[in-house]
């Protein structure tokens, strides 16, 4: 999990008519009082990426280029904020000695989980391209188990051609066919949010995956703050608590960036020295992504055979063995076995493969001094309520990990041992111990009193922003506390609720979360109501609504609350 941000100053922003036809860009002012500073953004990003923090700045100016026939062009100076060193990058010509009028400041905080060597974001290549990336690549781009996602993506982005209108026949000097940036990003399988400066085209690319599993907030320029801002999370100054109503008063500053790929093309105005930036949204080039986000299903009403198969108890000859990639492939190829092709089994195989990709298939980079073989033997934890979704994740994780590793189960209660989630969690652990007695399951009991969480509540309010309801706040606090992993562990010598507990803080950097299960499997009461009133068609419409707004209502908020503890959230959906 990483924290990413870019701050764009001194550039007049224009939005395409498809984004906001009524948007009027304010005049960019060189000096103006702002709601929060760059240091405020760095502070909140550092909580997401505790391993390193970097900053690079591009200074821009307009001028006339002798190499372009005397046409007005844009020139840049790239400065590494950490070393005070700079490199002039010509983009179209000379430009003379005029002062810089535009500025792009990139900030990256890293929680490193993959790769054998530490990296510091933002990354910059020899061509002057700059990348800050928050995400994982589980497919679509070839990676080895010891590769780092950001480094591999940077290499592929560097091969992308500058203009998306180009034909697809351009060949790089290495002999590899070049892609456009939207083509490349559409291939990535996994959660991501990204900010990328493409030096050759003078474009700032940004966006988030089609489901919105990684947070990216946007501030479009206003008279109060004419900067164009992108950030993984909001600084505390973006919200405050209303003393009049006792509720949440939100400063209307940030928006959740809708899922998709965007570009900000920077150029000279042609009449003066003003810099203009036009924002466009680009289509996904993978048809499957378009089917996913539009929730267009080939069959809305299940066939009788599907309903019958869903009631059958599915047995697999491999179900009691530890899952491996070869077993996954064997199960996929066994298409002639009617039991192995039933819908429940296919769903379980997909979940198993998803967990495998997030755990055993990739080497986990040890960026801290924690020794997982001695001091801590639980590299992965589950946000655990004891409900069916978290129980399934824990049981499948057991199949994907060697038995020598412990598994932390993080459970939050605001009502001590009497809370339903605490009762179900304790019962769930006993069930897990029955199916995997050789595994050490550690139920981390995290108790809290909402009335005493004054400073914590204000902090979580900034994390859920721009969400602002009490439900958002309550969910956010629960997720934030659970992700901290700071609670009590039952003494192994005890066997009942009265046994002693010892303080424990989970050092697991990867957290498995079952977000989206109710939306995808019709788990809410309103889904039953829709089905009763309008059968399968009405149920489908309700689920479609859920899936098309889950990026805004759930996933971005959950990512911000969990990652604030320096944890990697893996949402299994």
mmCIF file of C-alpha atoms in Angstrom, residues 77-389:
data_model
loop_
_atom_site.group_PDB
_atom_site.id
_atom_site.type_symbol
_atom_site.label_atom_id
_atom_site.label_comp_id
_atom_site.label_asym_id
_atom_site.label_seq_id
_atom_site.Cartn_x
_atom_site.Cartn_y
_atom_site.Cartn_z
ATOM 1 C CA UNK A 77 12.912 21.690 -15.294
ATOM 2 C CA UNK A 78 12.751 18.553 -13.130
ATOM 3 C CA UNK A 79 13.873 18.979 -9.541
ATOM 4 C CA UNK A 80 14.447 16.274 -6.953
ATOM 5 C CA UNK A 81 13.135 17.816 -3.750
ATOM 6 C CA UNK A 82 15.140 15.410 -1.601
ATOM 7 C CA UNK A 83 18.558 16.270 -3.036
ATOM 8 C CA UNK A 84 18.131 19.848 -4.287
ATOM 9 C CA UNK A 85 19.458 18.657 -7.627
ATOM 10 C CA UNK A 86 17.709 19.507 -10.859
ATOM 11 C CA UNK A 87 17.827 18.498 -14.475
ATOM 12 C CA UNK A 88 16.602 20.630 -17.345
ATOM 13 C CA UNK A 89 14.362 18.610 -19.641
ATOM 14 C CA UNK A 90 13.762 20.197 -23.023
ATOM 15 C CA UNK A 91 10.278 19.511 -24.290
ATOM 16 C CA UNK A 92 10.229 21.002 -27.756
ATOM 17 C CA UNK A 93 13.052 23.533 -27.655
ATOM 18 C CA UNK A 94 14.932 26.181 -25.711
ATOM 19 C CA UNK A 95 12.557 28.726 -24.238
ATOM 20 C CA UNK A 96 15.047 31.362 -23.196
ATOM 21 C CA UNK A 97 15.507 32.532 -19.636
ATOM 22 C CA UNK A 98 11.911 33.264 -18.657
ATOM 23 C CA UNK A 99 10.627 32.426 -15.195
ATOM 24 C CA UNK A 100 8.677 29.244 -14.609
ATOM 25 C CA UNK A 101 4.932 29.787 -14.283
ATOM 26 C CA UNK A 102 3.625 26.254 -13.753
ATOM 27 C CA UNK A 103 4.497 23.560 -11.254
ATOM 28 C CA UNK A 104 3.742 19.868 -10.763
ATOM 29 C CA UNK A 105 4.816 18.406 -7.444
ATOM 30 C CA UNK A 106 4.731 14.606 -7.110
ATOM 31 C CA UNK A 107 4.693 12.923 -3.689
ATOM 32 C CA UNK A 108 5.011 9.199 -3.027
ATOM 33 C CA UNK A 109 5.060 7.255 0.246
ATOM 34 C CA UNK A 110 5.827 3.544 0.014
ATOM 35 C CA UNK A 111 4.857 0.443 1.953
ATOM 36 C CA UNK A 112 6.980 -2.072 0.107
ATOM 37 C CA UNK A 113 5.736 -5.631 -0.150
ATOM 38 C CA UNK A 114 7.172 -6.928 -3.412
ATOM 39 C CA UNK A 115 10.643 -6.904 -4.896
ATOM 40 C CA UNK A 116 14.046 -7.705 -3.434
ATOM 41 C CA UNK A 117 15.426 -4.159 -3.379
ATOM 42 C CA UNK A 118 13.943 -1.108 -1.627
ATOM 43 C CA UNK A 119 12.556 1.650 -3.835
ATOM 44 C CA UNK A 120 11.597 5.247 -3.206
ATOM 45 C CA UNK A 121 8.700 6.819 -5.048
ATOM 46 C CA UNK A 122 8.232 8.849 -7.189
ATOM 47 C CA UNK A 123 10.228 6.912 -9.783
ATOM 48 C CA UNK A 124 11.830 8.803 -12.679
ATOM 49 C CA UNK A 125 13.412 7.219 -15.772
ATOM 50 C CA UNK A 126 16.087 8.533 -18.139
ATOM 51 C CA UNK A 127 13.434 10.153 -20.358
ATOM 52 C CA UNK A 128 12.091 12.319 -17.539
ATOM 53 C CA UNK A 129 8.895 10.292 -17.020
ATOM 54 C CA UNK A 130 7.681 10.244 -13.412
ATOM 55 C CA UNK A 131 5.465 7.631 -11.733
ATOM 56 C CA UNK A 132 3.771 7.344 -8.341
ATOM 57 C CA UNK A 133 1.828 4.084 -8.092
ATOM 58 C CA UNK A 134 -0.368 2.467 -5.481
ATOM 59 C CA UNK A 135 -1.387 -1.025 -6.472
ATOM 60 C CA UNK A 136 -0.551 -4.607 -7.280
ATOM 61 C CA UNK A 137 -0.188 -6.395 -10.596
ATOM 62 C CA UNK A 138 -1.556 -9.933 -10.500
ATOM 63 C CA UNK A 139 -1.838 -10.395 -14.255
ATOM 64 C CA UNK A 140 -1.886 -8.650 -17.623
ATOM 65 C CA UNK A 141 1.774 -7.642 -17.346
ATOM 66 C CA UNK A 142 4.429 -10.308 -16.954
ATOM 67 C CA UNK A 143 6.153 -10.254 -13.570
ATOM 68 C CA UNK A 144 8.465 -12.598 -11.715
ATOM 69 C CA UNK A 145 7.909 -13.453 -8.054
ATOM 70 C CA UNK A 146 10.754 -11.188 -6.931
ATOM 71 C CA UNK A 147 9.798 -8.183 -9.113
ATOM 72 C CA UNK A 148 8.450 -4.885 -7.856
ATOM 73 C CA UNK A 149 5.143 -3.758 -9.361
ATOM 74 C CA UNK A 150 6.069 -0.093 -9.658
ATOM 75 C CA UNK A 151 9.407 -0.738 -11.361
ATOM 76 C CA UNK A 152 7.879 -3.153 -13.885
ATOM 77 C CA UNK A 153 5.004 -0.797 -14.661
ATOM 78 C CA UNK A 154 7.431 2.108 -15.096
ATOM 79 C CA UNK A 155 9.356 0.111 -17.711
ATOM 80 C CA UNK A 156 6.187 -0.673 -19.672
ATOM 81 C CA UNK A 157 4.863 2.885 -19.440
ATOM 82 C CA UNK A 158 8.150 4.136 -20.846
ATOM 83 C CA UNK A 159 7.448 2.120 -24.014
ATOM 84 C CA UNK A 160 4.001 3.633 -24.554
ATOM 85 C CA UNK A 161 3.648 5.975 -27.506
ATOM 86 C CA UNK A 162 2.691 9.562 -26.875
ATOM 87 C CA UNK A 163 -0.542 9.962 -28.837
ATOM 88 C CA UNK A 164 -3.468 7.606 -28.385
ATOM 89 C CA UNK A 165 -4.671 8.438 -31.888
ATOM 90 C CA UNK A 166 -1.625 6.705 -33.343
ATOM 91 C CA UNK A 167 -2.024 3.436 -35.185
ATOM 92 C CA UNK A 168 -1.213 0.232 -33.341
ATOM 93 C CA UNK A 169 1.653 -0.644 -35.678
ATOM 94 C CA UNK A 170 4.417 1.383 -34.045
ATOM 95 C CA UNK A 171 7.411 -0.770 -33.120
ATOM 96 C CA UNK A 172 9.886 0.095 -30.371
ATOM 97 C CA UNK A 173 13.610 -0.276 -31.033
ATOM 98 C CA UNK A 174 13.540 -3.453 -28.953
ATOM 99 C CA UNK A 175 11.109 -4.985 -31.456
ATOM 100 C CA UNK A 176 8.157 -4.871 -29.053
ATOM 101 C CA UNK A 177 4.898 -3.338 -30.259
ATOM 102 C CA UNK A 178 4.088 -0.161 -28.385
ATOM 103 C CA UNK A 179 0.823 0.415 -26.563
ATOM 104 C CA UNK A 180 -0.937 3.572 -25.537
ATOM 105 C CA UNK A 181 -1.203 4.332 -21.828
ATOM 106 C CA UNK A 182 -4.940 3.428 -21.739
ATOM 107 C CA UNK A 183 -4.201 0.128 -23.496
ATOM 108 C CA UNK A 184 -1.519 -0.764 -20.981
ATOM 109 C CA UNK A 185 -3.556 0.186 -17.911
ATOM 110 C CA UNK A 186 -6.576 -1.699 -19.242
ATOM 111 C CA UNK A 187 -4.494 -4.894 -19.178
ATOM 112 C CA UNK A 188 -3.584 -4.716 -15.496
ATOM 113 C CA UNK A 189 -5.336 -7.303 -13.346
ATOM 114 C CA UNK A 190 -5.407 -6.089 -9.787
ATOM 115 C CA UNK A 191 -6.201 -2.980 -7.737
ATOM 116 C CA UNK A 192 -4.389 0.232 -8.594
ATOM 117 C CA UNK A 193 -4.351 4.014 -8.520
ATOM 118 C CA UNK A 194 -1.690 5.911 -10.429
ATOM 119 C CA UNK A 195 -0.259 9.318 -11.334
ATOM 120 C CA UNK A 196 2.166 9.364 -14.280
ATOM 121 C CA UNK A 197 3.937 12.195 -16.080
ATOM 122 C CA UNK A 198 4.682 11.351 -19.722
ATOM 123 C CA UNK A 199 7.421 13.764 -20.663
ATOM 124 C CA UNK A 200 7.274 13.364 -24.440
ATOM 125 C CA UNK A 201 3.556 14.208 -24.694
ATOM 126 C CA UNK A 202 3.443 16.775 -21.870
ATOM 127 C CA UNK A 203 0.613 14.768 -20.320
ATOM 128 C CA UNK A 204 -0.219 13.918 -16.767
ATOM 129 C CA UNK A 205 -1.995 10.543 -16.700
ATOM 130 C CA UNK A 206 -3.991 9.544 -13.638
ATOM 131 C CA UNK A 207 -6.772 7.173 -12.671
ATOM 132 C CA UNK A 208 -7.867 4.120 -10.705
ATOM 133 C CA UNK A 209 -8.934 0.590 -11.597
ATOM 134 C CA UNK A 210 -12.388 -0.181 -12.954
ATOM 135 C CA UNK A 211 -13.733 -1.214 -9.526
ATOM 136 C CA UNK A 212 -12.105 1.588 -7.526
ATOM 137 C CA UNK A 213 -10.329 -0.652 -5.026
ATOM 138 C CA UNK A 214 -7.629 1.957 -4.398
ATOM 139 C CA UNK A 215 -8.478 5.441 -3.218
ATOM 140 C CA UNK A 216 -7.750 8.538 -5.286
ATOM 141 C CA UNK A 217 -9.314 11.874 -4.373
ATOM 142 C CA UNK A 218 -9.466 14.928 -6.636
ATOM 143 C CA UNK A 219 -9.840 18.648 -6.012
ATOM 144 C CA UNK A 220 -10.823 20.612 -9.093
ATOM 145 C CA UNK A 221 -9.582 24.237 -8.925
ATOM 146 C CA UNK A 222 -11.815 26.746 -7.140
ATOM 147 C CA UNK A 223 -11.503 30.430 -6.256
ATOM 148 C CA UNK A 224 -10.697 29.400 -2.679
ATOM 149 C CA UNK A 225 -7.934 27.046 -3.819
ATOM 150 C CA UNK A 226 -6.985 27.250 -7.535
ATOM 151 C CA UNK A 227 -4.661 24.235 -7.332
ATOM 152 C CA UNK A 228 -5.496 20.981 -9.095
ATOM 153 C CA UNK A 229 -4.898 18.223 -6.553
ATOM 154 C CA UNK A 230 -4.866 14.439 -6.512
ATOM 155 C CA UNK A 231 -4.236 12.523 -3.295
ATOM 156 C CA UNK A 232 -4.823 9.067 -1.842
ATOM 157 C CA UNK A 233 -6.262 10.626 1.305
ATOM 158 C CA UNK A 234 -7.414 13.934 2.715
ATOM 159 C CA UNK A 235 -5.369 15.924 5.253
ATOM 160 C CA UNK A 236 -7.060 16.570 8.584
ATOM 161 C CA UNK A 237 -7.654 20.235 7.705
ATOM 162 C CA UNK A 238 -10.184 19.183 5.046
ATOM 163 C CA UNK A 239 -12.864 18.419 7.658
ATOM 164 C CA UNK A 240 -13.940 19.660 11.037
ATOM 165 C CA UNK A 241 -16.461 18.742 13.709
ATOM 166 C CA UNK A 242 -19.594 20.819 14.045
ATOM 167 C CA UNK A 243 -20.100 22.004 17.612
ATOM 168 C CA UNK A 244 -23.608 23.283 16.885
ATOM 169 C CA UNK A 245 -25.196 20.062 15.743
ATOM 170 C CA UNK A 246 -22.789 17.522 17.187
ATOM 171 C CA UNK A 247 -22.526 16.052 13.719
ATOM 172 C CA UNK A 248 -20.019 15.945 10.918
ATOM 173 C CA UNK A 249 -19.433 19.168 9.003
ATOM 174 C CA UNK A 250 -17.587 18.514 5.757
ATOM 175 C CA UNK A 251 -15.747 21.161 3.817
ATOM 176 C CA UNK A 252 -16.723 20.513 0.223
ATOM 177 C CA UNK A 253 -13.171 20.213 -1.042
ATOM 178 C CA UNK A 254 -12.452 16.647 -2.184
ATOM 179 C CA UNK A 255 -14.316 14.272 -4.487
ATOM 180 C CA UNK A 256 -13.818 10.571 -5.083
ATOM 181 C CA UNK A 257 -12.279 10.392 -8.534
ATOM 182 C CA UNK A 258 -14.634 8.215 -10.613
ATOM 183 C CA UNK A 259 -13.020 4.995 -11.803
ATOM 184 C CA UNK A 260 -11.234 5.302 -15.115
ATOM 185 C CA UNK A 261 -8.200 6.668 -16.953
ATOM 186 C CA UNK A 262 -7.679 10.422 -17.338
ATOM 187 C CA UNK A 263 -5.121 12.691 -18.952
ATOM 188 C CA UNK A 264 -4.175 16.320 -18.352
ATOM 189 C CA UNK A 265 -2.570 17.700 -21.534
ATOM 190 C CA UNK A 266 -0.470 20.788 -20.832
ATOM 191 C CA UNK A 267 0.256 23.367 -23.517
ATOM 192 C CA UNK A 268 0.766 27.066 -24.125
ATOM 193 C CA UNK A 269 -2.268 29.276 -24.663
ATOM 194 C CA UNK A 270 -0.870 30.658 -27.925
ATOM 195 C CA UNK A 271 -1.603 34.286 -27.037
ATOM 196 C CA UNK A 272 0.408 34.852 -23.883
ATOM 197 C CA UNK A 273 2.580 33.002 -21.411
ATOM 198 C CA UNK A 274 -0.343 31.285 -19.702
ATOM 199 C CA UNK A 275 -0.275 27.489 -19.457
ATOM 200 C CA UNK A 276 -3.435 25.524 -20.243
ATOM 201 C CA UNK A 277 -4.259 22.008 -19.048
ATOM 202 C CA UNK A 278 -7.149 20.084 -20.624
ATOM 203 C CA UNK A 279 -8.542 17.065 -18.764
ATOM 204 C CA UNK A 280 -9.974 14.163 -20.790
ATOM 205 C CA UNK A 281 -11.366 10.792 -19.755
ATOM 206 C CA UNK A 282 -10.377 7.745 -21.822
ATOM 207 C CA UNK A 283 -12.270 4.530 -22.473
ATOM 208 C CA UNK A 284 -11.115 1.136 -21.266
ATOM 209 C CA UNK A 285 -9.781 -0.854 -24.194
ATOM 210 C CA UNK A 286 -10.582 -4.248 -22.668
ATOM 211 C CA UNK A 287 -14.217 -5.212 -23.503
ATOM 212 C CA UNK A 288 -14.401 -7.369 -20.360
ATOM 213 C CA UNK A 289 -13.842 -4.307 -18.174
ATOM 214 C CA UNK A 290 -16.686 -2.511 -19.884
ATOM 215 C CA UNK A 291 -18.946 -5.520 -19.283
ATOM 216 C CA UNK A 292 -17.920 -5.539 -15.636
ATOM 217 C CA UNK A 293 -18.611 -1.889 -14.899
ATOM 218 C CA UNK A 294 -21.910 -1.856 -16.796
ATOM 219 C CA UNK A 295 -22.952 -5.075 -14.991
ATOM 220 C CA UNK A 296 -24.431 -6.522 -18.164
ATOM 221 C CA UNK A 297 -25.057 -10.203 -17.524
ATOM 222 C CA UNK A 298 -25.887 -12.729 -20.204
ATOM 223 C CA UNK A 299 -28.419 -14.464 -17.967
ATOM 224 C CA UNK A 300 -30.428 -12.712 -15.258
ATOM 225 C CA UNK A 301 -32.729 -15.574 -14.284
ATOM 226 C CA UNK A 302 -30.880 -18.739 -13.183
ATOM 227 C CA UNK A 303 -31.588 -21.941 -15.037
ATOM 228 C CA UNK A 304 -33.204 -24.811 -13.092
ATOM 229 C CA UNK A 305 -29.986 -26.857 -13.364
ATOM 230 C CA UNK A 306 -27.991 -23.986 -11.834
ATOM 231 C CA UNK A 307 -30.335 -23.770 -8.861
ATOM 232 C CA UNK A 308 -30.182 -27.548 -8.402
ATOM 233 C CA UNK A 309 -26.375 -27.558 -8.554
ATOM 234 C CA UNK A 310 -26.147 -24.767 -5.994
ATOM 235 C CA UNK A 311 -27.920 -26.999 -3.467
ATOM 236 C CA UNK A 312 -25.619 -29.940 -4.010
ATOM 237 C CA UNK A 313 -22.750 -30.552 -1.649
ATOM 238 C CA UNK A 314 -19.653 -30.276 -3.791
ATOM 239 C CA UNK A 315 -16.738 -32.555 -3.003
ATOM 240 C CA UNK A 316 -13.253 -32.279 -4.437
ATOM 241 C CA UNK A 317 -10.558 -34.895 -4.071
ATOM 242 C CA UNK A 318 -8.135 -32.071 -3.390
ATOM 243 C CA UNK A 319 -10.187 -30.105 -0.882
ATOM 244 C CA UNK A 320 -8.228 -31.225 2.178
ATOM 245 C CA UNK A 321 -4.780 -30.612 0.709
ATOM 246 C CA UNK A 322 -2.883 -27.346 0.700
ATOM 247 C CA UNK A 323 -3.724 -25.365 -2.400
ATOM 248 C CA UNK A 324 -0.958 -24.938 -4.967
ATOM 249 C CA UNK A 325 -0.896 -23.348 -8.427
ATOM 250 C CA UNK A 326 -0.790 -26.820 -10.011
ATOM 251 C CA UNK A 327 -3.942 -27.853 -8.151
ATOM 252 C CA UNK A 328 -5.681 -24.689 -9.288
ATOM 253 C CA UNK A 329 -4.799 -25.450 -12.892
ATOM 254 C CA UNK A 330 -5.907 -29.058 -12.521
ATOM 255 C CA UNK A 331 -9.277 -27.945 -11.186
ATOM 256 C CA UNK A 332 -9.725 -25.518 -14.076
ATOM 257 C CA UNK A 333 -8.932 -28.164 -16.663
ATOM 258 C CA UNK A 334 -11.298 -30.735 -15.194
ATOM 259 C CA UNK A 335 -14.204 -29.408 -17.238
ATOM 260 C CA UNK A 336 -15.625 -32.872 -17.892
ATOM 261 C CA UNK A 337 -16.437 -33.406 -14.219
ATOM 262 C CA UNK A 338 -19.894 -31.978 -13.567
ATOM 263 C CA UNK A 339 -19.132 -31.530 -9.885
ATOM 264 C CA UNK A 340 -16.009 -29.480 -10.591
ATOM 265 C CA UNK A 341 -17.874 -27.211 -13.016
ATOM 266 C CA UNK A 342 -20.789 -26.429 -10.704
ATOM 267 C CA UNK A 343 -21.271 -22.762 -9.874
ATOM 268 C CA UNK A 344 -20.351 -23.001 -6.155
ATOM 269 C CA UNK A 345 -17.144 -24.821 -6.961
ATOM 270 C CA UNK A 346 -16.177 -22.307 -9.634
ATOM 271 C CA UNK A 347 -16.694 -19.453 -7.178
ATOM 272 C CA UNK A 348 -14.546 -21.169 -4.544
ATOM 273 C CA UNK A 349 -11.778 -21.867 -7.061
ATOM 274 C CA UNK A 350 -11.813 -18.197 -8.106
ATOM 275 C CA UNK A 351 -11.555 -17.085 -4.474
ATOM 276 C CA UNK A 352 -8.757 -19.562 -3.806
ATOM 277 C CA UNK A 353 -6.817 -18.343 -6.802
ATOM 278 C CA UNK A 354 -7.325 -14.727 -5.717
ATOM 279 C CA UNK A 355 -5.939 -15.459 -2.253
ATOM 280 C CA UNK A 356 -3.067 -17.440 -3.724
ATOM 281 C CA UNK A 357 -2.080 -14.525 -5.944
ATOM 282 C CA UNK A 358 -2.060 -12.217 -2.931
ATOM 283 C CA UNK A 359 -0.012 -14.513 -0.707
ATOM 284 C CA UNK A 360 2.062 -17.524 -1.719
ATOM 285 C CA UNK A 361 2.782 -16.735 -5.353
ATOM 286 C CA UNK A 362 4.871 -13.643 -4.596
ATOM 287 C CA UNK A 363 7.780 -13.096 -2.299
ATOM 288 C CA UNK A 364 6.889 -10.628 0.444
ATOM 289 C CA UNK A 365 9.501 -7.944 0.849
ATOM 290 C CA UNK A 366 10.632 -7.557 4.481
ATOM 291 C CA UNK A 367 11.081 -3.806 4.790
ATOM 292 C CA UNK A 368 11.197 -3.814 8.587
ATOM 293 C CA UNK A 369 13.317 -5.591 11.152
ATOM 294 C CA UNK A 370 10.509 -8.024 11.974
ATOM 295 C CA UNK A 371 11.696 -11.621 11.768
ATOM 296 C CA UNK A 372 8.684 -13.646 10.662
ATOM 297 C CA UNK A 373 10.448 -16.909 11.498
ATOM 298 C CA UNK A 374 11.069 -16.060 15.157
ATOM 299 C CA UNK A 375 9.456 -12.925 16.629
ATOM 300 C CA UNK A 376 6.342 -12.922 14.482
ATOM 301 C CA UNK A 377 5.070 -15.744 12.403
ATOM 302 C CA UNK A 378 1.898 -14.158 11.006
ATOM 303 C CA UNK A 379 2.666 -12.176 7.825
ATOM 304 C CA UNK A 380 -1.027 -12.077 6.818
ATOM 305 C CA UNK A 381 -4.123 -11.245 8.873
ATOM 306 C CA UNK A 382 -7.868 -11.387 8.263
ATOM 307 C CA UNK A 383 -10.382 -8.762 9.338
ATOM 308 C CA UNK A 384 -12.531 -11.245 11.200
ATOM 309 C CA UNK A 385 -16.115 -10.890 12.404
ATOM 310 C CA UNK A 386 -16.816 -14.613 12.497
ATOM 311 C CA UNK A 387 -19.418 -14.132 9.758
ATOM 312 C CA UNK A 388 -19.572 -16.327 6.697
ATOM 313 C CA UNK A 389 -17.432 -14.053 4.484
#
